[in-house]
mmCIF file of N, CA and C in Angstrom:
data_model
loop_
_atom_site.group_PDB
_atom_site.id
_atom_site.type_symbol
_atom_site.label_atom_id
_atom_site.label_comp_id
_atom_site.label_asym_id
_atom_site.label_seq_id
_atom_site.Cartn_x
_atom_site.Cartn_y
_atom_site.Cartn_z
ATOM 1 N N UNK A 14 -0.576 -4.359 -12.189
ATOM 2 C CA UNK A 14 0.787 -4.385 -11.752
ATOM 3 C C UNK A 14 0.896 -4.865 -10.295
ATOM 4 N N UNK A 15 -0.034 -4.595 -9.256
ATOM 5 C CA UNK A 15 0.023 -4.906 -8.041
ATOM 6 C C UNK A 15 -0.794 -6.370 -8.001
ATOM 7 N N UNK A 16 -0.637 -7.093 -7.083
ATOM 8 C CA UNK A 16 -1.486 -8.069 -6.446
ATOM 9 C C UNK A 16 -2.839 -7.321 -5.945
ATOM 10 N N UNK A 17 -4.121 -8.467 -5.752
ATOM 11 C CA UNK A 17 -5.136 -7.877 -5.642
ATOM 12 C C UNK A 17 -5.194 -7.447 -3.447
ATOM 13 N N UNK A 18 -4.023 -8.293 -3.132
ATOM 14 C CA UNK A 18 -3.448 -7.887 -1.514
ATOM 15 C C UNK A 18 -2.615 -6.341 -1.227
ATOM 16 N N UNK A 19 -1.927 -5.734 -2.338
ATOM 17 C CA UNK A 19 -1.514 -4.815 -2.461
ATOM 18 C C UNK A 19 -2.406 -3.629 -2.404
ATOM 19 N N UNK A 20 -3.094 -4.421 -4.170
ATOM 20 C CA UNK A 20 -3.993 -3.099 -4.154
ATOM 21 C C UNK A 20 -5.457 -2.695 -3.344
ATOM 22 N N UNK A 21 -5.667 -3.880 -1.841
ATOM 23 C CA UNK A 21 -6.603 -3.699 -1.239
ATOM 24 C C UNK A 21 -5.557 -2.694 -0.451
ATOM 25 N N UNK A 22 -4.825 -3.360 0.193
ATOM 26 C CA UNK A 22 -3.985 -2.368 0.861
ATOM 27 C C UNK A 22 -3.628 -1.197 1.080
ATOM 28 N N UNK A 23 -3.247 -0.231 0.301
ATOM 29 C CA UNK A 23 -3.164 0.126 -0.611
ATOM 30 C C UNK A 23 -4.210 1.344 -0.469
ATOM 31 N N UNK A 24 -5.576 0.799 -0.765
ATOM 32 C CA UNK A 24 -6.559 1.524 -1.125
ATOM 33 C C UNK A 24 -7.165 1.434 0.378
ATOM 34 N N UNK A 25 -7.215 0.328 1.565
ATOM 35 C CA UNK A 25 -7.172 0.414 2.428
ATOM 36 C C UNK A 25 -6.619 2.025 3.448
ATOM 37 N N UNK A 26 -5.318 1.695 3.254
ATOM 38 C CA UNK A 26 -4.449 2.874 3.785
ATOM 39 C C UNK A 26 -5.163 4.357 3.508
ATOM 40 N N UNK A 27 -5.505 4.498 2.406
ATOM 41 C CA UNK A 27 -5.943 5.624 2.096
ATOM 42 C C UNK A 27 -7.227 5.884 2.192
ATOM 43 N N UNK A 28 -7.568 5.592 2.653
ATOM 44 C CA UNK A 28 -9.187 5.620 2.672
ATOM 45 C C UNK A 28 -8.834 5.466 4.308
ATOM 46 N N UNK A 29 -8.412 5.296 5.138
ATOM 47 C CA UNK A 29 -7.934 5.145 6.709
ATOM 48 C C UNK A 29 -7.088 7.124 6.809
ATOM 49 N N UNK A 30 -6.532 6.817 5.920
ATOM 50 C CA UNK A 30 -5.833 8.368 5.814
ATOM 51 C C UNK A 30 -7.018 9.742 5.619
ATOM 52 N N UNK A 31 -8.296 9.177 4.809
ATOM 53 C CA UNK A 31 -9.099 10.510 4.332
ATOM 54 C C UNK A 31 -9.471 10.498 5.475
ATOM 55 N N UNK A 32 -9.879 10.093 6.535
ATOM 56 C CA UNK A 32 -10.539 9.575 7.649
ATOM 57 C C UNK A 32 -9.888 10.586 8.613
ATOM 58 N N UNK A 33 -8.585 10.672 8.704
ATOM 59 C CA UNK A 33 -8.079 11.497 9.787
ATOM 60 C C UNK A 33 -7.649 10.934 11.154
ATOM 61 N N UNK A 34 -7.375 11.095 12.261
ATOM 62 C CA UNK A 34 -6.882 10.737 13.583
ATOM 63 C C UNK A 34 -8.378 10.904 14.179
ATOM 64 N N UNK A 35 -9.394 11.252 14.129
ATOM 65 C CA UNK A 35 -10.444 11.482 14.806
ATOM 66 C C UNK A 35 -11.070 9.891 15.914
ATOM 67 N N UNK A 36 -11.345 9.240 14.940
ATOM 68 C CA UNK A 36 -11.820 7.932 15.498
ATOM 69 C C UNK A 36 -11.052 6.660 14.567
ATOM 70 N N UNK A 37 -10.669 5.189 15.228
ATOM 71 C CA UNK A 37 -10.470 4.247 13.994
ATOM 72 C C UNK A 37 -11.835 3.812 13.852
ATOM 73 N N UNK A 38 -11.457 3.145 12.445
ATOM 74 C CA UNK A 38 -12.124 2.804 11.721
ATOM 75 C C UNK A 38 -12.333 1.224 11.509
ATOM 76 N N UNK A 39 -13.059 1.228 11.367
ATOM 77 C CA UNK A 39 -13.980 -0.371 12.120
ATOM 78 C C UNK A 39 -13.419 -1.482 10.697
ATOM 79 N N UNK A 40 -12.999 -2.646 10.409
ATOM 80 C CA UNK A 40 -13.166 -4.001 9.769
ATOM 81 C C UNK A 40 -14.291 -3.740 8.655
ATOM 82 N N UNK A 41 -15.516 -3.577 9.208
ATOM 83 C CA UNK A 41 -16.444 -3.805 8.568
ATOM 84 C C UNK A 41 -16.812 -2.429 7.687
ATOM 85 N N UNK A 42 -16.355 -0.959 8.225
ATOM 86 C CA UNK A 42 -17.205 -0.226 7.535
ATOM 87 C C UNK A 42 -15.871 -0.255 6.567
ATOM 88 N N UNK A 43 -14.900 -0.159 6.503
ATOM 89 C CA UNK A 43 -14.251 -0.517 5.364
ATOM 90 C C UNK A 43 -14.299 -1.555 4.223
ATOM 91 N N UNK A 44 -14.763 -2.418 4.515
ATOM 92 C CA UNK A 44 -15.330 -3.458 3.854
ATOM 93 C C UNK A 44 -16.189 -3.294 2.795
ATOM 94 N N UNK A 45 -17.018 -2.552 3.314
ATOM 95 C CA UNK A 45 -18.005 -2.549 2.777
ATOM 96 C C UNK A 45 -17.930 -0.707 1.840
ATOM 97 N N UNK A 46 -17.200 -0.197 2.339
ATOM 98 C CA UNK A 46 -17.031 1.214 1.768
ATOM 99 C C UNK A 46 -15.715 0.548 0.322
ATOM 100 N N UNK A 47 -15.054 -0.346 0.666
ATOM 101 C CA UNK A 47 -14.187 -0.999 -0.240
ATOM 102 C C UNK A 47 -14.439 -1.772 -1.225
ATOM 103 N N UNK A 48 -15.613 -2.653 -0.577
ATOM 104 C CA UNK A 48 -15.946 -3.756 -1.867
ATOM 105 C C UNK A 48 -15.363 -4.773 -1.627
ATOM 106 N N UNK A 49 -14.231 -4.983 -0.217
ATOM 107 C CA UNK A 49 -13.309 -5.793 -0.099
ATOM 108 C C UNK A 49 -13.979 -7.087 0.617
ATOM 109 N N UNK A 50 -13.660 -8.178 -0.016
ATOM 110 C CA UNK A 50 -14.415 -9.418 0.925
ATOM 111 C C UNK A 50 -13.524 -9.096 2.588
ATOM 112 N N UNK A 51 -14.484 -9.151 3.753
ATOM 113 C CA UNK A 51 -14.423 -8.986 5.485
ATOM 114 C C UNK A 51 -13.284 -9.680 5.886
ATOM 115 N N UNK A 52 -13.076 -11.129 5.481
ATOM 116 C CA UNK A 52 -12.303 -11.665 5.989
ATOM 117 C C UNK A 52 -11.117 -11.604 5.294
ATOM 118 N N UNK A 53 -10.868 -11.308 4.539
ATOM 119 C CA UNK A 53 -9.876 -10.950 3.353
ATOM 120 C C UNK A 53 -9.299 -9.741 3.799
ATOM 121 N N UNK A 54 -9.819 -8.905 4.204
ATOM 122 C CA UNK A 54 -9.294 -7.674 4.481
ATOM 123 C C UNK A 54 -8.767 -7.492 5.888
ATOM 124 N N UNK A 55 -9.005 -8.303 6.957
ATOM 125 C CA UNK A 55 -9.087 -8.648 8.202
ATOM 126 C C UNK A 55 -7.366 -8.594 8.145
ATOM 127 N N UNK A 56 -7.315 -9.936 7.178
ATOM 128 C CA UNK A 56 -5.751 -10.867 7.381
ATOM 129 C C UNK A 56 -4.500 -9.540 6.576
ATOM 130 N N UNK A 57 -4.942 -8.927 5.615
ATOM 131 C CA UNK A 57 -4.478 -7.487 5.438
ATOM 132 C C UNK A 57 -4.249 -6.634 6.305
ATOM 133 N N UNK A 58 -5.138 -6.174 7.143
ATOM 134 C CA UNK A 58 -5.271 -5.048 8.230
ATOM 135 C C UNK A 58 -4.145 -5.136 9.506
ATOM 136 N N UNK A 59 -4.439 -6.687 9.495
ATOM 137 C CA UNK A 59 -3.315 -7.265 10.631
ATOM 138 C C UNK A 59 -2.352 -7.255 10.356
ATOM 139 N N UNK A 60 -1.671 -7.554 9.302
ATOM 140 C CA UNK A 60 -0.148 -7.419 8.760
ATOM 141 C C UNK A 60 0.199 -6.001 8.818
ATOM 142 N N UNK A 61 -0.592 -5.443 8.200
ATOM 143 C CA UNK A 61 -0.610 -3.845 8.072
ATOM 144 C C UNK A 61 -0.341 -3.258 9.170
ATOM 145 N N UNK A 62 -0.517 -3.665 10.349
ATOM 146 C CA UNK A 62 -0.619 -2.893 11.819
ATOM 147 C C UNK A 62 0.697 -3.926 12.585
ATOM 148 N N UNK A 63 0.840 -5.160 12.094
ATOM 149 C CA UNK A 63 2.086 -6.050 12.638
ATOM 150 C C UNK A 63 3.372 -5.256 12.242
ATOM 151 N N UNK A 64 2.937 -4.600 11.403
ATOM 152 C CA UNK A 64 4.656 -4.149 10.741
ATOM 153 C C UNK A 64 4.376 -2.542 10.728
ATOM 154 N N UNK A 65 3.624 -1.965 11.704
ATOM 155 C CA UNK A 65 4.272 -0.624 12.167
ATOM 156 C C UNK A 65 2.932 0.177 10.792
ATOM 157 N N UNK A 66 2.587 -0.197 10.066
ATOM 158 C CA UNK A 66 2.114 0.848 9.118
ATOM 159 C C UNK A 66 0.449 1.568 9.952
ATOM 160 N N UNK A 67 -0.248 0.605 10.549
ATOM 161 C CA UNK A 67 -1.562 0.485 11.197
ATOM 162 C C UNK A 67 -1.218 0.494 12.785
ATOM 163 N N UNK A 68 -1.940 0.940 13.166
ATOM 164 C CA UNK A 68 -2.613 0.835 15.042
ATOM 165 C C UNK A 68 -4.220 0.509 14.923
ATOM 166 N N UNK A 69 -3.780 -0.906 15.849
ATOM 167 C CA UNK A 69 -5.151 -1.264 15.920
ATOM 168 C C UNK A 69 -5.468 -1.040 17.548
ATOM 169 N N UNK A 70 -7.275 -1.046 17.570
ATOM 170 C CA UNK A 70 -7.646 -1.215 18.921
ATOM 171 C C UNK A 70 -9.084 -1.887 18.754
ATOM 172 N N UNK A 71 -8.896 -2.436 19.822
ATOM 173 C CA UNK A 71 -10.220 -3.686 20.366
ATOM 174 C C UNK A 71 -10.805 -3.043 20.865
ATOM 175 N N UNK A 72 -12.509 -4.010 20.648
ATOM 176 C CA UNK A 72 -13.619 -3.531 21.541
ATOM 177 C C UNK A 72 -14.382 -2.468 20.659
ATOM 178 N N UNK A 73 -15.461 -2.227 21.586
ATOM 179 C CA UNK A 73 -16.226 -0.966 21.045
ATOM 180 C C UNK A 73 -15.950 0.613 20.455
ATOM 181 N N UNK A 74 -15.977 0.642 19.618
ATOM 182 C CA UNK A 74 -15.180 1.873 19.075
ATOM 183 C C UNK A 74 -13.546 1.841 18.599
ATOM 184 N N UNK A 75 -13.936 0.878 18.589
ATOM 185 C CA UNK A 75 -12.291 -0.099 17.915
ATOM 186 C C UNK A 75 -12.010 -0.174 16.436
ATOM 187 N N UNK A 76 -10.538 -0.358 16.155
ATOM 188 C CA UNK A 76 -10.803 -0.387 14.632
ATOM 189 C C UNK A 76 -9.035 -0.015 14.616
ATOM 190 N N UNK A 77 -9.052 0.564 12.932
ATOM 191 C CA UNK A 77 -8.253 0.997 12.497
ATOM 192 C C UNK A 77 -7.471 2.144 12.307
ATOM 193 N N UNK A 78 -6.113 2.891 12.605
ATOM 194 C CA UNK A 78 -5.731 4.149 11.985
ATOM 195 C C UNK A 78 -4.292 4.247 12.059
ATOM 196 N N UNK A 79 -3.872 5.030 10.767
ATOM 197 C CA UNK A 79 -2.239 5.118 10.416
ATOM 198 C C UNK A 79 -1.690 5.250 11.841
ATOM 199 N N UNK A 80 -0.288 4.694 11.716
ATOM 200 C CA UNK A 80 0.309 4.746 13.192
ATOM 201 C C UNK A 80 1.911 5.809 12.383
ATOM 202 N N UNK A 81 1.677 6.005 11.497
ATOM 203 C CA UNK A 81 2.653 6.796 10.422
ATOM 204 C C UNK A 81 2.144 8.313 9.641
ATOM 205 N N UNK A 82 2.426 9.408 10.128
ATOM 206 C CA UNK A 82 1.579 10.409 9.699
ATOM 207 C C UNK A 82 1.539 10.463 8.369
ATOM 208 N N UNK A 83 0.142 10.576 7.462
ATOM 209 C CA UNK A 83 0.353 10.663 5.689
ATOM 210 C C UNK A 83 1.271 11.061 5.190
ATOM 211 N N UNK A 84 2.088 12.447 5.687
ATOM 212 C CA UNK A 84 3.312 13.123 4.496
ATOM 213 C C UNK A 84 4.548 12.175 4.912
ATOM 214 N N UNK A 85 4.272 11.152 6.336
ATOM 215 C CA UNK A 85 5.551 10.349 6.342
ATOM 216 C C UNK A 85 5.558 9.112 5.555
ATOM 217 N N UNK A 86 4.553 8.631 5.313
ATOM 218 C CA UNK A 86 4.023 7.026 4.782
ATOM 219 C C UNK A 86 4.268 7.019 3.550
ATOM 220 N N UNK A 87 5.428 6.325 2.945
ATOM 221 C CA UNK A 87 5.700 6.328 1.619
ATOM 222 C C UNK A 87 4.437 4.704 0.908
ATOM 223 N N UNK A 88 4.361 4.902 -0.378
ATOM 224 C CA UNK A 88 3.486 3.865 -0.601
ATOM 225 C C UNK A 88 3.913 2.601 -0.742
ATOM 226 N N UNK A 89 5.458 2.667 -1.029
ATOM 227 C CA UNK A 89 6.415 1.507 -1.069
ATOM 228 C C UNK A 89 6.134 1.243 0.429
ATOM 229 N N UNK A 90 6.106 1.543 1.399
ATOM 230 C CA UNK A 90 5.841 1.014 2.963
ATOM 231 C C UNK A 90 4.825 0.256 2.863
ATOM 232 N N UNK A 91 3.866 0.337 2.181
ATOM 233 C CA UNK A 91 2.716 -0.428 2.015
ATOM 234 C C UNK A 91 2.547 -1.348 1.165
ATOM 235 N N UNK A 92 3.351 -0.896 0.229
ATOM 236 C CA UNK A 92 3.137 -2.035 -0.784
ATOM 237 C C UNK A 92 3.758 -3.243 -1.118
ATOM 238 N N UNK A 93 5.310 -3.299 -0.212
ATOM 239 C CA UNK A 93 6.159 -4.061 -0.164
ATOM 240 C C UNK A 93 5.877 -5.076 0.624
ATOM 241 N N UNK A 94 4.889 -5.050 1.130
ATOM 242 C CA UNK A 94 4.511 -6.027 2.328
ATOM 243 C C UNK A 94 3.960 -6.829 1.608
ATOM 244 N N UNK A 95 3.269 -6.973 0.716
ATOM 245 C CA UNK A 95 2.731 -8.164 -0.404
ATOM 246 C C UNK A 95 3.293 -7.825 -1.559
ATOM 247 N N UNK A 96 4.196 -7.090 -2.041
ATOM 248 C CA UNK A 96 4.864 -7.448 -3.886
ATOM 249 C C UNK A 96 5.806 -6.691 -3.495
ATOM 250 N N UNK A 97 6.788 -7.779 -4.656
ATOM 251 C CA UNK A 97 8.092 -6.995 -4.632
ATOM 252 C C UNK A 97 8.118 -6.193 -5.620
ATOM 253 N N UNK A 98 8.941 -5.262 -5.419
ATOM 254 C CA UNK A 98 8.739 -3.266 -6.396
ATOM 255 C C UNK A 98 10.332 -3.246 -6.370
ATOM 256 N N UNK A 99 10.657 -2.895 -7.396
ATOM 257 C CA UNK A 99 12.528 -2.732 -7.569
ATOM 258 C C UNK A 99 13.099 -3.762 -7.749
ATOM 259 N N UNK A 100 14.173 -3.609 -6.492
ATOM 260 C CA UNK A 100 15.461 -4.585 -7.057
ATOM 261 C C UNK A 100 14.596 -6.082 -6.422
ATOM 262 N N UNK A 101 15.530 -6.926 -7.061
ATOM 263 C CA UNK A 101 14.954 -8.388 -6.916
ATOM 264 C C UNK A 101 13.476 -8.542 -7.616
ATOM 265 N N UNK A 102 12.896 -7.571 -8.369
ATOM 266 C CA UNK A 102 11.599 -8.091 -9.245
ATOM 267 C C UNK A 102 11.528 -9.161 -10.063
ATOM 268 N N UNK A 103 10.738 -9.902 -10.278
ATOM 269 C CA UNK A 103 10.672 -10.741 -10.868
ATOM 270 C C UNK A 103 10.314 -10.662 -12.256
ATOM 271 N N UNK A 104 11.302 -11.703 -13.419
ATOM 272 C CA UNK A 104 11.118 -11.451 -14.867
ATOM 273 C C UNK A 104 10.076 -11.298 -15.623
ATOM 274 N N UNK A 105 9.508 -10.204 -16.241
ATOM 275 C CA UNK A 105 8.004 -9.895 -16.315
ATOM 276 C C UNK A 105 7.711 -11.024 -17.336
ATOM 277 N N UNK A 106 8.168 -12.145 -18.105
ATOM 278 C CA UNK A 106 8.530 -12.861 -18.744
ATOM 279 C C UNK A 106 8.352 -14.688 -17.875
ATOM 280 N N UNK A 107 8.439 -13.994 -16.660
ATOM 281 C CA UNK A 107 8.683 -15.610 -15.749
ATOM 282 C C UNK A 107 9.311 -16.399 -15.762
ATOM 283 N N UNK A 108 10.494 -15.968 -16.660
ATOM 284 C CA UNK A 108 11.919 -17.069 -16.414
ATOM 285 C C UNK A 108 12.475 -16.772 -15.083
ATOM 286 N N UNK A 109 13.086 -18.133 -14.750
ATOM 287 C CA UNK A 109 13.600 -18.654 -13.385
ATOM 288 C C UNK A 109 15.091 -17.352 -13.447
ATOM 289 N N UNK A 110 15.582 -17.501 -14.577
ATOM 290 C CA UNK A 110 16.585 -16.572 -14.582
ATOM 291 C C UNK A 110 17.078 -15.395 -15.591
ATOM 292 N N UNK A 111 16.873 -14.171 -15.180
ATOM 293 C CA UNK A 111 16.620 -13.280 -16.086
ATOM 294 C C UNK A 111 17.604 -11.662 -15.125
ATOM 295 N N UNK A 112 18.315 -11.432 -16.099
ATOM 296 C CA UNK A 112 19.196 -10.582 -15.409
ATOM 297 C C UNK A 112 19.933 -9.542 -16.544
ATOM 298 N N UNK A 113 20.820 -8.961 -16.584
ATOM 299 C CA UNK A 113 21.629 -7.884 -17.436
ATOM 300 C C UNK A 113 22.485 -8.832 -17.894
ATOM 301 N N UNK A 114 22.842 -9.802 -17.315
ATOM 302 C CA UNK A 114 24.011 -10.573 -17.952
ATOM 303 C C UNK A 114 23.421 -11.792 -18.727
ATOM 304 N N UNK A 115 22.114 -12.175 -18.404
ATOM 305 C CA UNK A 115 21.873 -13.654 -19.284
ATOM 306 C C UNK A 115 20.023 -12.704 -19.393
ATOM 307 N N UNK A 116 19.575 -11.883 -20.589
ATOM 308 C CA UNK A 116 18.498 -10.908 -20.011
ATOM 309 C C UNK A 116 17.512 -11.757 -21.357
ATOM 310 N N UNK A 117 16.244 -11.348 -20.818
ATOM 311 C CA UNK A 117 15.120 -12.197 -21.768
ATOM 312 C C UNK A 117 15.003 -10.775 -22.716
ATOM 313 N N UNK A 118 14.110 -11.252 -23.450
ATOM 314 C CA UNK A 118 13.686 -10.365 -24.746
ATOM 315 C C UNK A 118 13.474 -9.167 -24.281
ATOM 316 N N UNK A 119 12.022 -9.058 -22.623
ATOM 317 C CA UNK A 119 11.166 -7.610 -22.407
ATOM 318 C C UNK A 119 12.470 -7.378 -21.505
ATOM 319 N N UNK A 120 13.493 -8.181 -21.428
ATOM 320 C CA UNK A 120 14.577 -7.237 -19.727
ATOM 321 C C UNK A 120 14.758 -5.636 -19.818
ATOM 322 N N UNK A 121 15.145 -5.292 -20.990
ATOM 323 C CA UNK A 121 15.966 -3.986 -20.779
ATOM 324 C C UNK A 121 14.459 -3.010 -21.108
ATOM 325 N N UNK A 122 13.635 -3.679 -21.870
ATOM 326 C CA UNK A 122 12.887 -2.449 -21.476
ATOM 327 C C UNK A 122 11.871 -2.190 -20.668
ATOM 328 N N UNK A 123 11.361 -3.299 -19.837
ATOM 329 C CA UNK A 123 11.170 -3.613 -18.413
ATOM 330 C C UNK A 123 11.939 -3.192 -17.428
ATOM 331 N N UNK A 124 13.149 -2.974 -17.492
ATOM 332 C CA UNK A 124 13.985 -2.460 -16.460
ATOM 333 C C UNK A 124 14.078 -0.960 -16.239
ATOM 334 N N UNK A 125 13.650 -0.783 -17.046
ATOM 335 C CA UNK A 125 13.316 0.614 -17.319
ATOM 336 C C UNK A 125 11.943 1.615 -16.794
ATOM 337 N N UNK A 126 10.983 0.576 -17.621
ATOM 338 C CA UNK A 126 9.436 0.966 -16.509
ATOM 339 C C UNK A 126 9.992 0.201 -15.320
ATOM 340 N N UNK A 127 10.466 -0.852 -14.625
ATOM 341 C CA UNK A 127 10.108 -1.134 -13.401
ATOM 342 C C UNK A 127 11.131 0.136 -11.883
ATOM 343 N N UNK A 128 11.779 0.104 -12.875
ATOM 344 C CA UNK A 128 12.403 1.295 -12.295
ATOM 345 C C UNK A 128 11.935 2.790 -11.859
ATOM 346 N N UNK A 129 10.937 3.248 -12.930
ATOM 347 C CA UNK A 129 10.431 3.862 -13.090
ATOM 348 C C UNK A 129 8.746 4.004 -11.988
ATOM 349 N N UNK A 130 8.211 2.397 -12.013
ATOM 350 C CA UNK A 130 7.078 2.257 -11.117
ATOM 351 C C UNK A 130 8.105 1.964 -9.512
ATOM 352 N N UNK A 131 8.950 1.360 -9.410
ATOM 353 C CA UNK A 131 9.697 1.073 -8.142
ATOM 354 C C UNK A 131 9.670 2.753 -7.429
ATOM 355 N N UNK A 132 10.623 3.840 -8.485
ATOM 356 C CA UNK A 132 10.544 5.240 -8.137
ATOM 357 C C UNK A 132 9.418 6.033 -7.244
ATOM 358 N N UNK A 133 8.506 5.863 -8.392
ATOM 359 C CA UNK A 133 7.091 6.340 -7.944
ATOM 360 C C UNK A 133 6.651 5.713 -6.998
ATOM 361 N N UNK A 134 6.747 4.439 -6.254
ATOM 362 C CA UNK A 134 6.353 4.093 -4.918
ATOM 363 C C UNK A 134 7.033 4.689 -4.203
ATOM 364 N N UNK A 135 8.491 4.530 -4.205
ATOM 365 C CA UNK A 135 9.227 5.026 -3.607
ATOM 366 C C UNK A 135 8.802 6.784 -2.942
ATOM 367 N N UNK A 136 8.738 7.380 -3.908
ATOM 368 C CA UNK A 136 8.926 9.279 -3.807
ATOM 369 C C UNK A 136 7.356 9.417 -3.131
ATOM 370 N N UNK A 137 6.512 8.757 -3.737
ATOM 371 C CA UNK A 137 5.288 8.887 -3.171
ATOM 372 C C UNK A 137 4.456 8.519 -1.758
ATOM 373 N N UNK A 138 3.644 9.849 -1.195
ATOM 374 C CA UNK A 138 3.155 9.545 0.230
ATOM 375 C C UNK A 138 2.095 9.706 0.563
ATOM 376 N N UNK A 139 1.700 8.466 1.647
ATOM 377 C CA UNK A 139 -0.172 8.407 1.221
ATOM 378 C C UNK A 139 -0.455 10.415 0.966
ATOM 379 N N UNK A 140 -0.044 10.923 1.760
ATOM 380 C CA UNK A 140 -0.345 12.870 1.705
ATOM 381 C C UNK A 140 -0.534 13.050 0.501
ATOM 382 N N UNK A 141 0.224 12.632 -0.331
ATOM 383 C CA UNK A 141 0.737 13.181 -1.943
ATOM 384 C C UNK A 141 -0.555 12.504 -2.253
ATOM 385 N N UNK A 142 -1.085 11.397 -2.245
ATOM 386 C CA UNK A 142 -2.705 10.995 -2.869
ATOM 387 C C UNK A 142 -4.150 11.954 -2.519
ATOM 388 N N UNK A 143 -3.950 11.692 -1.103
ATOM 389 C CA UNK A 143 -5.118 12.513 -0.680
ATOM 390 C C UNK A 143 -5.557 13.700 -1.384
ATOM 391 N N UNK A 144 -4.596 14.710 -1.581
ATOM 392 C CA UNK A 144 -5.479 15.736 -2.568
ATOM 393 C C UNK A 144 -5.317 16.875 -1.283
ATOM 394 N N UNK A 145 -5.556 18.430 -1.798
ATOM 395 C CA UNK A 145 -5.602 19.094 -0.713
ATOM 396 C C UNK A 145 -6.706 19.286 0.091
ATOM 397 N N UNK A 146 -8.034 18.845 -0.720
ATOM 398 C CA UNK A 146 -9.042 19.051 -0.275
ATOM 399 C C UNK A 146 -9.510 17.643 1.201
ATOM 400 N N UNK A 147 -8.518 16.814 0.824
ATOM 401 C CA UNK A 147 -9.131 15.630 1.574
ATOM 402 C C UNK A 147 -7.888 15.322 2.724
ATOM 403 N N UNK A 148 -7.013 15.840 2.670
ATOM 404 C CA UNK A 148 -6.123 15.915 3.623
ATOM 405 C C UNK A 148 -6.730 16.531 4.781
ATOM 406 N N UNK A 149 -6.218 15.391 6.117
ATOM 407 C CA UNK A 149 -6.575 15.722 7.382
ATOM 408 C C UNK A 149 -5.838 16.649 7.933
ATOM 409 N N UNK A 150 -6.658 17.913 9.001
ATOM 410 C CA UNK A 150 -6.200 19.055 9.474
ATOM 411 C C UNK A 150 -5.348 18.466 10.364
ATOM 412 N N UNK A 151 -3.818 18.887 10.429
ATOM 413 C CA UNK A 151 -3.106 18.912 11.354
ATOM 414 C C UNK A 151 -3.547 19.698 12.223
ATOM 415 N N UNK A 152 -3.339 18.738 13.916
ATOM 416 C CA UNK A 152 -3.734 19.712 15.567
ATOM 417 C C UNK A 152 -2.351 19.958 15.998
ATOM 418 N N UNK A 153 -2.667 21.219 16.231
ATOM 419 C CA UNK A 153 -1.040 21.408 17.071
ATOM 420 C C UNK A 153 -1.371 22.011 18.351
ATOM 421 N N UNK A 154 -0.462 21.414 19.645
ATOM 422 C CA UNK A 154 -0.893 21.338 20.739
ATOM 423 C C UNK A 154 -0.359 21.958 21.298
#
């Protein structure tokens, strides 16, 4: 259902999230903890951090980490940045024009799951993945 940019993303984010605020997390050890080709994930990471979801930092001990606390980061924040989810989706069918008023064969019951997967990005937050066991300890100061 996702692009393979989504679902690095995606799986990126969360795996940046099990991690915690402690230290970021480097290009490469994600890479390689991902499976994700280096440079592929690079041009991801950067978008990811261009549009508020990531904080990056240079240099030694440099790297990656949410700039959005997990229970705030919905997955639609992440995922919208490479596929569209909801309104304006495209006809799972691939006609140029496909709508309620002129609708292809799968419309209405496509409109239904996509609504349904649009939701679930929507309601859902990287927190809600992590699990309780892998959720990072909130510091309170």
């Amino acid at each position: 259902m996702l692009s393979h940019t989504a679902e690095y993303a995606l799986r990126t984010v969360l795996f940046i999230a099990e991690r915690g605020d402690s230290e970021p997390v480097s290009v490469d050890e994600i890479a390689a903890a991902l499976r994700i080709p280096r440079n592929y994930l690079s041009k991801t990471l950067h978008r990811l951090a261009h549009e508020g979801v990531l904080l990056s930092s240079r240099g030694k001990g440099g790297g990656f980490r949410l700039a959005v606390p997990p229970e705030r980061l919905r997955l639609l924040q992440v995922v919208e940045l490479f596929d569209r989810i909801g309104a304006g989706r495209q006809c799972l069918l691939g006609r140029p024009v496909c709508s309620d008023q002129r609708a292809c064969e799968a419309h209405a019951r496509w409109k239904d799951v996509a609504g349904q997967l649009a939701a679930f990005f929507h309601e859902t937050t990287v927190a809600d993945l992590l699990g309780e066991s892998r959720r990072p300890i909130a510091v309170r100061g």
